[in-house]
Coordinates of C-alpha atoms in Angstrom, one line a residue:
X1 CA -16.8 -52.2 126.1
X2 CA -18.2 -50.5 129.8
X3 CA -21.8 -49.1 129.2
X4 CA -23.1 -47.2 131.4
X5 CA -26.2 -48.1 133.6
X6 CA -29.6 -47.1 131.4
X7 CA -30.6 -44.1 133.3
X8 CA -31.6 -41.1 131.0
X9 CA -28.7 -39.0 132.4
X10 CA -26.3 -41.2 131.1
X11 CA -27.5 -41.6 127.6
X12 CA -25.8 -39.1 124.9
X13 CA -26.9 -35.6 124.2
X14 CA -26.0 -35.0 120.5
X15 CA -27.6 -38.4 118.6
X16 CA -29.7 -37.4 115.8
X17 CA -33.8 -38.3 116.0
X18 CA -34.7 -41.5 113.8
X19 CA -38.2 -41.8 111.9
X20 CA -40.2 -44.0 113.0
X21 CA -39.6 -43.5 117.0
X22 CA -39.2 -39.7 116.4
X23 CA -42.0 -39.5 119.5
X24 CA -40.4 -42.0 121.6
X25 CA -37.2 -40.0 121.4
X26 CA -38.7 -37.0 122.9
X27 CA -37.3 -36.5 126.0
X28 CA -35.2 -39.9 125.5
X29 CA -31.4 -39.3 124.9
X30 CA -30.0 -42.3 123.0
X31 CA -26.0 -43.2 123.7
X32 CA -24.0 -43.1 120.2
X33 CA -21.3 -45.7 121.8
X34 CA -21.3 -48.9 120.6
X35 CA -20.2 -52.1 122.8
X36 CA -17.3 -54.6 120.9
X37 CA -18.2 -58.2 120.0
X38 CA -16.5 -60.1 122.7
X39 CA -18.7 -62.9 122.7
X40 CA -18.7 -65.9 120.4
X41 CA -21.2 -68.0 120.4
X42 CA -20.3 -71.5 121.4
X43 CA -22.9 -74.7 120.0
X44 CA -21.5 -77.1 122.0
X45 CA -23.8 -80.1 123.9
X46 CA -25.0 -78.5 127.4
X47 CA -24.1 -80.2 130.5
X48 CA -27.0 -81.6 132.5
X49 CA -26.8 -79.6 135.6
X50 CA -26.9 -76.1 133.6
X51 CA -29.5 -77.3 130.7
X52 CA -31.6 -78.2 134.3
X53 CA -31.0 -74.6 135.7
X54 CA -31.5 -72.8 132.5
X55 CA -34.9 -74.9 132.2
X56 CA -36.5 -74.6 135.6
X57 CA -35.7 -70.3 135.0
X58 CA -37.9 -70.1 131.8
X59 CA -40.6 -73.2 132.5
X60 CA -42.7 -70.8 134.0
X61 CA -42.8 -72.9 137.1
X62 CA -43.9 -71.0 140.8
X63 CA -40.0 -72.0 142.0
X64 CA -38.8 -68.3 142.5
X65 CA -36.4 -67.6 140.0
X66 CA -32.3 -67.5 141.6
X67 CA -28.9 -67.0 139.9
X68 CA -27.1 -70.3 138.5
X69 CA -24.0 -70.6 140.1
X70 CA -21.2 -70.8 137.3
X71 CA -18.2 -72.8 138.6
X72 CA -16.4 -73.0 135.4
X73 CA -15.4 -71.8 132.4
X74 CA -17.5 -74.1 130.1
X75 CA -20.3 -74.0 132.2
X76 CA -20.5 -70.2 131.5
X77 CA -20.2 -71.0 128.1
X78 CA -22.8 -73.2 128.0
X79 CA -25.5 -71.0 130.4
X80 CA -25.0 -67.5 127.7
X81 CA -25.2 -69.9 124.4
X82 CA -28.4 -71.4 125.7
X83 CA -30.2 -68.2 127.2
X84 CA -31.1 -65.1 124.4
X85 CA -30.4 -62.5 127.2
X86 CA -28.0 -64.1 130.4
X87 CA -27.1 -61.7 133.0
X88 CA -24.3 -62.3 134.6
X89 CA -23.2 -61.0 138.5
X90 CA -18.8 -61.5 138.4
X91 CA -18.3 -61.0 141.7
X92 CA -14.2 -60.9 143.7
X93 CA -16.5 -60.4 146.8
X94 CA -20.1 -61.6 147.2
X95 CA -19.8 -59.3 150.5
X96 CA -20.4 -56.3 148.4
X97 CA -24.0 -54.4 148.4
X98 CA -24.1 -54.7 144.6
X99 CA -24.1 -58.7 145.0
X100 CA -28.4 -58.4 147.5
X101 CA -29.3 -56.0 144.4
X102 CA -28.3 -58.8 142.1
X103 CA -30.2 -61.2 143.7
X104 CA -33.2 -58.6 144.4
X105 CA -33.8 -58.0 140.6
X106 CA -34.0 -61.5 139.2
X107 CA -37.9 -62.3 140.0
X108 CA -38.7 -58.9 137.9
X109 CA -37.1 -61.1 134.5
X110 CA -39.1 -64.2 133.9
X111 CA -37.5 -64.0 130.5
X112 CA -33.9 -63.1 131.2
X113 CA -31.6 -66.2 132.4
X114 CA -29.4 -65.0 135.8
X115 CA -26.1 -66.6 137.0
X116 CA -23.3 -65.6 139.1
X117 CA -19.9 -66.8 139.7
X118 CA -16.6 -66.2 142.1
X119 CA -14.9 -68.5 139.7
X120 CA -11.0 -66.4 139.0
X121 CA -10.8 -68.5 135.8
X122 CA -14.2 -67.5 134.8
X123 CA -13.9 -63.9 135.6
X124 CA -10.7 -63.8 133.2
X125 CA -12.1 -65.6 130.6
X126 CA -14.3 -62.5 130.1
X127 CA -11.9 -60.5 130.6
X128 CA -13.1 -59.0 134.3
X129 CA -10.7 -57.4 136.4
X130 CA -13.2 -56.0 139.0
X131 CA -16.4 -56.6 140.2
X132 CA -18.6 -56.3 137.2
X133 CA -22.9 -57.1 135.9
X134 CA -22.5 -58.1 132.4
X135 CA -25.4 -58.6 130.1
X136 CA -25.1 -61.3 127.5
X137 CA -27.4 -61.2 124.1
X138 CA -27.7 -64.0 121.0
X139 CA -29.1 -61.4 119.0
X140 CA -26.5 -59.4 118.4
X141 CA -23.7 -61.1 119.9
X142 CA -23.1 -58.9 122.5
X143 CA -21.4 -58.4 126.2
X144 CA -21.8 -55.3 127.7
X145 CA -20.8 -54.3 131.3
X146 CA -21.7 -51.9 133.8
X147 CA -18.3 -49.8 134.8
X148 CA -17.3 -50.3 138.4
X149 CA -18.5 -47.4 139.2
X150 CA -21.7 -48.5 138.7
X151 CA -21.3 -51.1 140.4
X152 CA -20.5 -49.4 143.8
X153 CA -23.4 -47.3 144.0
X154 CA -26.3 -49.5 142.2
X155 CA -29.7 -50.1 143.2
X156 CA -32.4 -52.0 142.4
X157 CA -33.7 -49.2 139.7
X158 CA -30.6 -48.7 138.0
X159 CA -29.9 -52.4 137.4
X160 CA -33.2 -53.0 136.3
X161 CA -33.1 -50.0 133.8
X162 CA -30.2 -51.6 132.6
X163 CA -31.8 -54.9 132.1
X164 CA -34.6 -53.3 130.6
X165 CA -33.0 -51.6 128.1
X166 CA -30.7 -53.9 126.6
X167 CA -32.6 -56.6 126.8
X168 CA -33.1 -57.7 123.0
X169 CA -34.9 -60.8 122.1
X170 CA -35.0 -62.2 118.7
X171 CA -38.0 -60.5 119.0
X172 CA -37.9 -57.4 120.4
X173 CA -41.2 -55.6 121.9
X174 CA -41.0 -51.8 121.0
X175 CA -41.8 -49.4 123.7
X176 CA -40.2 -46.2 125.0
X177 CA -37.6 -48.3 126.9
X178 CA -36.6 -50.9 125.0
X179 CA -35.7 -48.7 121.9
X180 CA -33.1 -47.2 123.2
X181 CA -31.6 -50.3 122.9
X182 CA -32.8 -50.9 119.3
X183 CA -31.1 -48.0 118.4
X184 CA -27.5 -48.5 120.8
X185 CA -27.5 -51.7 118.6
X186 CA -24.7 -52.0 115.7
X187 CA -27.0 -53.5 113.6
X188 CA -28.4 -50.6 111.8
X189 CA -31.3 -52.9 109.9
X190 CA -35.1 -53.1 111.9
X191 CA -37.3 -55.6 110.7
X192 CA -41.3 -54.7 112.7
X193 CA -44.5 -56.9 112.6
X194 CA -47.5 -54.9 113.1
X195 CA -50.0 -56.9 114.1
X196 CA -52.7 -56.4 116.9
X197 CA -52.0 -58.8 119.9
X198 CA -55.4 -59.5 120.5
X199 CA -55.7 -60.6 116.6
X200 CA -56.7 -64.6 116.3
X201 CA -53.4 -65.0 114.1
X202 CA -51.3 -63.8 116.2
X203 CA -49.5 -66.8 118.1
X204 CA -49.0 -68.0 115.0
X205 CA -47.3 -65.3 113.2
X206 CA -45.1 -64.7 116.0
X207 CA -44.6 -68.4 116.3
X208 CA -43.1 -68.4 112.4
X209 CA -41.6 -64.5 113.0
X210 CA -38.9 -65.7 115.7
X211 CA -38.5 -68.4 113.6
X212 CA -37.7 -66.2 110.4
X213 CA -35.8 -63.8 112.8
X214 CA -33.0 -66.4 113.8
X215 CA -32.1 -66.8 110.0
X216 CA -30.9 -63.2 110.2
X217 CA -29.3 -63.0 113.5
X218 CA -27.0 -59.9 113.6
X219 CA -28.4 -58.8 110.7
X220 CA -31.8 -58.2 111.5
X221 CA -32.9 -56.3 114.7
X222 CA -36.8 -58.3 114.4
X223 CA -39.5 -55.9 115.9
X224 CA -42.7 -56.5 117.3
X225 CA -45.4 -53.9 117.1
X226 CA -48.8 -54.2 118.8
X227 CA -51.0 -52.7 116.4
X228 CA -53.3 -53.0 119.6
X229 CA -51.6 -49.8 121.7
X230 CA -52.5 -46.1 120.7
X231 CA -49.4 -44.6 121.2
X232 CA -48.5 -47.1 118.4
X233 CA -50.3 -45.7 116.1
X234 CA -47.8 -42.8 115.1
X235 CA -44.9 -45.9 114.1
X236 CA -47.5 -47.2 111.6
X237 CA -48.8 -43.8 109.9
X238 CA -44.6 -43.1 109.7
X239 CA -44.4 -46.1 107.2
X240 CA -48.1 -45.2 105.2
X241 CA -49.8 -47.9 106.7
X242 CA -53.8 -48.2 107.9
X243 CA -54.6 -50.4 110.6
X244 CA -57.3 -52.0 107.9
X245 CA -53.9 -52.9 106.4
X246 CA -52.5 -54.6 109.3
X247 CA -51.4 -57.2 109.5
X248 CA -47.7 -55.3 107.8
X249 CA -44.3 -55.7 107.8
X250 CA -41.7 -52.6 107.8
X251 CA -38.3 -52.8 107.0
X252 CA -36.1 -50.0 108.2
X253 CA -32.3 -48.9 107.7
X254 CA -31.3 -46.7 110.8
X255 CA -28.0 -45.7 108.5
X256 CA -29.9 -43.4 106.0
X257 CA -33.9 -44.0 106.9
X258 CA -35.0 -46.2 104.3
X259 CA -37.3 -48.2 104.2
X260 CA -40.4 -50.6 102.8
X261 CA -43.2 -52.3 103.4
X262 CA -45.1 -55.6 102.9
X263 CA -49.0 -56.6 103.6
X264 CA -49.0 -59.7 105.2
X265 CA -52.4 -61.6 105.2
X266 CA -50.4 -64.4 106.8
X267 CA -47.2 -64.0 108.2
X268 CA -44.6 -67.5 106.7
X269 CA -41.2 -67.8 107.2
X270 CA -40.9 -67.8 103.3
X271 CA -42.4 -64.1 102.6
X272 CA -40.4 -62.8 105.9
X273 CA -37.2 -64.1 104.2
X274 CA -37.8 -63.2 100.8
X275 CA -38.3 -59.5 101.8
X276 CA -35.3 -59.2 104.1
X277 CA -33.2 -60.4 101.5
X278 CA -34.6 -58.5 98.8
X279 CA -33.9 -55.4 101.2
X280 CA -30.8 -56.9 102.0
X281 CA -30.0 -57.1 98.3
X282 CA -31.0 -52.9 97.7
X283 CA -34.7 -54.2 96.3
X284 CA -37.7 -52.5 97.4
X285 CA -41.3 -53.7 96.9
X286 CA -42.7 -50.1 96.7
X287 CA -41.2 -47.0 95.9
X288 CA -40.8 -44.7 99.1
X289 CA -39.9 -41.3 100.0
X290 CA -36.9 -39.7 100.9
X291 CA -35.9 -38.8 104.7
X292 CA -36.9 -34.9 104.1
X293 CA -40.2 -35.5 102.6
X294 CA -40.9 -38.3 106.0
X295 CA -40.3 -36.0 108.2
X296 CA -42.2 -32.8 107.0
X297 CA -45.0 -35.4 106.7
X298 CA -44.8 -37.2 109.7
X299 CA -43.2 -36.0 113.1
X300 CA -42.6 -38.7 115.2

């Protein structure tokens, strides 16, 4: 399905405010389409040249950062099954102004994999007709692509919003931009870590969070917190949590607002696992409050 580019303009008018990023949403329209699962994902053995490519773009190595070209239809394959966000320039005509704006925004993603590719079997593989920027995610399984229209009058801030925006990780950062894509996700289930990033344990939680986050994938939408930034501190009070409590998880239905929590002294694999599935399953650790009573308490 076409998404539009990211820009605030573009996003819908009539979506209803969620919990726990009630003050994000301020100002912040958040589009009620969804994009169709178009992608599968394929585990098959990656070639050498484009396990090479996709290695040198994420070693964190001074080479600046360029577009793997994609000459075929399995080495496209291979490049979005092996990147968790691959952005992907399918260009008719590499004469076109979109294609320098392509090329311009790359550098700004150290953690976003970029190719391009002229190749006509490629291009109908995916189903492109025109010239067309799609953005490829694990998470969620998910190609969307910016409309032709778009693509005739972008610039380097409208592509990058668009990156920016629908970037989703198996762990996801929250901030103001990046949940708007949260929330454009069909996964209606948020798992969030609160933890402080400047907290000794915290390469290690995270290490065993992505970990735990890949046994849900689409699923789970898993959710990073930094316990660390004030604005923060309005998503923890929504869920009844301290900062003396922190390190916390929150689970979170988008659907109907419910939610639980969980202290976490240590963050395992194990305990994230066992509380998605009991969530998963309609258990709760604690009893919690309905929507109403949330919001007269707490406006977020």
């Amino acid at each position: 399905m076409n998404c539009r580019v990211g820009c605030p303009e573009s996003v819908s008018q009539n979506t209803k405010s969620r919990g726990w990023i009630r003050s994000r949403r301020r100002g912040m329209e958040v589009t009620t389409s969804r994009c169709l699962f178009l992608l599968f994902l394929f585990t098959c053995k990656l070639s050498p040249d484009v396990a090479a490519e996709i290695q040198e773009s994420s070693d964190g190595s001074s080479a600046p950062q360029e577009p793997v070209r994609l000459t075929g239809v399995p080495a496209a394959m291979e490049f979005i099954a092996a990147a968790e966000v691959a952005v992907i320039g399918f260009f008719q005509d590499l004469e076109i102004p979109a294609v320098p704006v392509f090329h311009g925004v790359v550098q700004k993603f150290q953690d976003v994999s970029f190719g391009i590719s002229t190749d006509s079997e490629v291009l109908a593989h995916y189903n492109i007709t025109e010239n067309t920027i799609s953005l490829f995610r694990l998470v969620d399984n998910k190609q969307l692509n910016l409309e032709s229209e778009d693509i005739e009058s972008i610039d380097d801030t409208r592509l990058s919003r668009f990156i920016e925006i629908n970037s989703l990780h198996f762990v996801t950062e929250y901030n103001p931009v990046t949940v708007i894509g949260l929330f454009n996700s069909m996964v209606q289930i948020h798992l969030l870590l609160m933890i402080d990033k400047a907290s000794p344990v915290y390469e290690e939680s995270m290490h065993r969070y992505h970990k735990a986050a890949k046994l849900f994938q689409g699923k789970i939408l898993f959710i990073l917190v930094d316990s660390g930034v004030k604005e923060n501190g309005k998503v923890i009070s929504f869920f009844k949590l301290k900062k003396s409590e922190l390190p916390a998880l929150a689970i979170y239905r988008t659907l109907d607002e419910e939610w639980d929590t969980l202290n976490v002294a240590e963050v395992s694999i194990e305990r994230v696992q066992n509380f998605c599935d009991g969530f998963l399953k309609g258990k709760r650790l604690s009893e919690n409050h309905d929507s109403e009573e949330k919001i007269q308490k707490v406006e977020l």
